[in-house]
mmCIF file of C-alpha atoms in Angstrom:
data_model
loop_
_atom_site.group_PDB
_atom_site.id
_atom_site.type_symbol
_atom_site.label_atom_id
_atom_site.label_comp_id
_atom_site.label_asym_id
_atom_site.label_seq_id
_atom_site.Cartn_x
_atom_site.Cartn_y
_atom_site.Cartn_z
ATOM 1 C CA PRO A 1 3.765 4.866 7.393
ATOM 2 C CA GLY A 2 6.321 7.368 5.859
ATOM 3 C CA ALA A 3 4.316 10.160 7.736
ATOM 4 C CA PRO A 4 6.888 12.767 9.243
ATOM 5 C CA PRO A 5 6.909 11.698 13.138
ATOM 6 C CA ALA A 6 6.471 15.374 13.970
ATOM 7 C CA ASP A 7 3.446 15.549 12.054
ATOM 8 C CA VAL A 8 2.194 12.294 13.739
ATOM 9 C CA GLU A 9 2.526 13.832 17.091
ATOM 10 C CA ARG A 10 0.954 17.432 15.768
ATOM 11 C CA VAL A 11 -1.945 15.302 14.656
ATOM 12 C CA ALA A 12 -1.959 13.295 17.810
ATOM 13 C CA GLU A 13 -1.880 15.971 20.125
ATOM 14 C CA ALA A 14 -4.677 18.030 18.373
ATOM 15 C CA MET A 15 -6.946 15.087 18.449
ATOM 16 C CA ALA A 16 -6.087 14.377 22.009
ATOM 17 C CA ALA A 17 -7.071 18.042 22.897
ATOM 18 C CA ALA A 18 -10.484 17.871 20.976
ATOM 19 C CA ILE A 19 -11.960 14.649 20.936
ATOM 20 C CA ARG A 20 -14.362 13.839 23.933
ATOM 21 C CA LEU A 21 -14.904 10.331 24.686
ATOM 22 C CA PRO A 22 -17.082 8.440 25.015
ATOM 23 C CA GLY A 23 -19.257 10.745 22.410
ATOM 24 C CA TYR A 24 -15.950 10.014 19.703
ATOM 25 C CA GLY A 25 -16.523 5.911 20.355
ATOM 26 C CA HIS A 26 -20.228 6.448 19.956
ATOM 27 C CA ALA A 27 -19.908 8.081 16.365
ATOM 28 C CA ALA A 28 -17.151 5.635 15.343
ATOM 29 C CA ALA A 29 -19.484 2.788 16.070
ATOM 30 C CA SER A 30 -22.563 4.241 14.379
ATOM 31 C CA MET A 31 -20.396 4.927 11.421
ATOM 32 C CA ALA A 32 -18.732 1.506 11.306
ATOM 33 C CA ALA A 33 -22.483 -0.106 11.894
ATOM 34 C CA THR A 34 -24.393 2.337 9.411
ATOM 35 C CA ASP A 35 -24.716 1.332 5.608
ATOM 36 C CA HIS A 36 -24.424 4.225 3.550
ATOM 37 C CA GLY A 37 -24.745 2.295 0.154
ATOM 38 C CA ASP A 38 -28.066 3.517 -0.736
ATOM 39 C CA ALA A 39 -27.376 7.202 0.254
ATOM 40 C CA PHE A 40 -24.487 7.680 -2.163
ATOM 41 C CA ALA A 41 -26.646 6.730 -5.118
ATOM 42 C CA ARG A 42 -28.771 9.791 -4.119
ATOM 43 C CA ILE A 43 -26.049 12.237 -4.040
ATOM 44 C CA THR A 44 -26.594 15.121 -6.612
ATOM 45 C CA ALA A 45 -23.418 17.501 -5.998
ATOM 46 C CA PRO A 46 -20.001 17.246 -7.777
ATOM 47 C CA THR A 47 -18.029 14.567 -5.586
ATOM 48 C CA LEU A 48 -14.360 13.703 -5.383
ATOM 49 C CA VAL A 49 -13.189 11.037 -3.308
ATOM 50 C CA LEU A 50 -9.829 11.784 -2.192
ATOM 51 C CA VAL A 51 -7.849 9.237 -0.349
ATOM 52 C CA GLY A 52 -3.949 8.590 0.632
ATOM 53 C CA GLU A 53 -2.325 5.747 -0.956
ATOM 54 C CA HIS A 54 -1.759 4.180 2.723
ATOM 55 C CA ASP A 55 -5.166 4.998 4.230
ATOM 56 C CA ALA A 56 -5.807 2.413 6.723
ATOM 57 C CA VAL A 57 -9.085 3.705 8.201
ATOM 58 C CA CYS A 58 -10.577 4.054 4.891
ATOM 59 C CA PRO A 59 -8.372 2.189 2.238
ATOM 60 C CA PRO A 60 -8.105 3.230 -1.260
ATOM 61 C CA ALA A 61 -10.269 0.147 -2.509
ATOM 62 C CA GLU A 62 -13.222 1.303 0.085
ATOM 63 C CA SER A 63 -12.711 4.564 -1.554
ATOM 64 C CA ARG A 64 -12.964 3.290 -4.874
ATOM 65 C CA LEU A 65 -16.234 1.295 -3.778
ATOM 66 C CA ILE A 66 -17.980 4.774 -2.557
ATOM 67 C CA ALA A 67 -16.495 6.732 -5.927
ATOM 68 C CA ALA A 68 -18.487 4.137 -7.848
ATOM 69 C CA SER A 69 -21.420 4.233 -6.123
ATOM 70 C CA VAL A 70 -21.646 8.368 -6.183
ATOM 71 C CA PRO A 71 -23.031 9.110 -9.658
ATOM 72 C CA GLY A 72 -20.302 11.260 -11.726
ATOM 73 C CA ALA A 73 -17.760 11.138 -8.793
ATOM 74 C CA ARG A 74 -14.118 11.467 -9.224
ATOM 75 C CA TYR A 75 -11.678 9.267 -7.216
ATOM 76 C CA ALA A 76 -7.927 10.470 -6.733
ATOM 77 C CA GLU A 77 -5.375 9.211 -4.516
ATOM 78 C CA VAL A 78 -2.823 10.947 -2.883
ATOM 79 C CA PRO A 79 0.443 8.935 -3.471
ATOM 80 C CA GLY A 80 2.574 8.241 -0.303
ATOM 81 C CA ALA A 81 -0.134 9.470 2.444
ATOM 82 C CA GLY A 82 -2.077 7.554 4.601
ATOM 83 C CA HIS A 83 -5.366 8.949 6.235
ATOM 84 C CA LEU A 84 -4.159 12.548 6.969
ATOM 85 C CA ALA A 85 -3.555 13.403 3.442
ATOM 86 C CA HIS A 86 -3.943 16.732 3.754
ATOM 87 C CA VAL A 87 -1.565 16.978 6.310
ATOM 88 C CA GLU A 88 1.235 14.448 5.211
ATOM 89 C CA ARG A 89 1.365 15.298 1.525
ATOM 90 C CA PRO A 90 -0.260 18.882 1.344
ATOM 91 C CA GLU A 91 0.744 20.001 -1.816
ATOM 92 C CA ALA A 92 -0.254 16.791 -3.647
ATOM 93 C CA PHE A 93 -3.985 17.186 -1.655
ATOM 94 C CA ALA A 94 -4.237 20.914 -2.348
ATOM 95 C CA GLY A 95 -3.221 20.252 -6.098
ATOM 96 C CA ALA A 96 -6.265 17.057 -6.046
ATOM 97 C CA VAL A 97 -8.713 19.198 -4.986
ATOM 98 C CA ARG A 98 -7.857 22.404 -7.420
ATOM 99 C CA ASP A 99 -7.943 19.962 -10.205
ATOM 100 C CA PHE A 100 -11.314 19.164 -8.862
ATOM 101 C CA LEU A 101 -12.360 22.321 -8.254
ATOM 102 C CA LEU A 102 -11.176 24.404 -11.338
ATOM 103 C CA PRO A 103 -11.581 23.484 -14.883
ATOM 104 C CA ARG A 104 -8.460 22.414 -16.258
ATOM 105 C CA SER A 105 -7.336 25.774 -18.068
ATOM 106 C CA GLN A 106 -8.127 27.496 -14.990
ATOM 107 C CA ALA A 107 -5.930 25.053 -12.834
ATOM 108 C CA GLU A 108 -3.161 25.379 -15.424
ATOM 109 C CA GLU A 109 -3.284 29.105 -14.895
ATOM 110 C CA ASN A 110 -3.345 28.797 -11.008
ATOM 111 C CA PRO A 111 -1.127 26.555 -9.873
ATOM 112 C CA SER A 112 -0.735 27.634 -6.380
#
């Protein structure tokens, strides 16, 4: 809800240029109809579930369920952001990714 209108317009234009129907519709329907629950438990890679506080596509409650289903997963939420947290709050998004990828001491040394 708080996304800058210019960002919303930029993302909408990029999606309109890149997304082709009906393929996108088929992919969305397939994702909605598929239960990935069993697959989450088999993930062995380090996993970060990162969501915007106001994400309406995959809300925090759903994202927390995903994180709880992946062994050892870390959950992080970007305050004040929606589904496009990387666009709406790039610094907070990057910080969450950096904190996940770098050991705490390296993250503190490399705050960029």
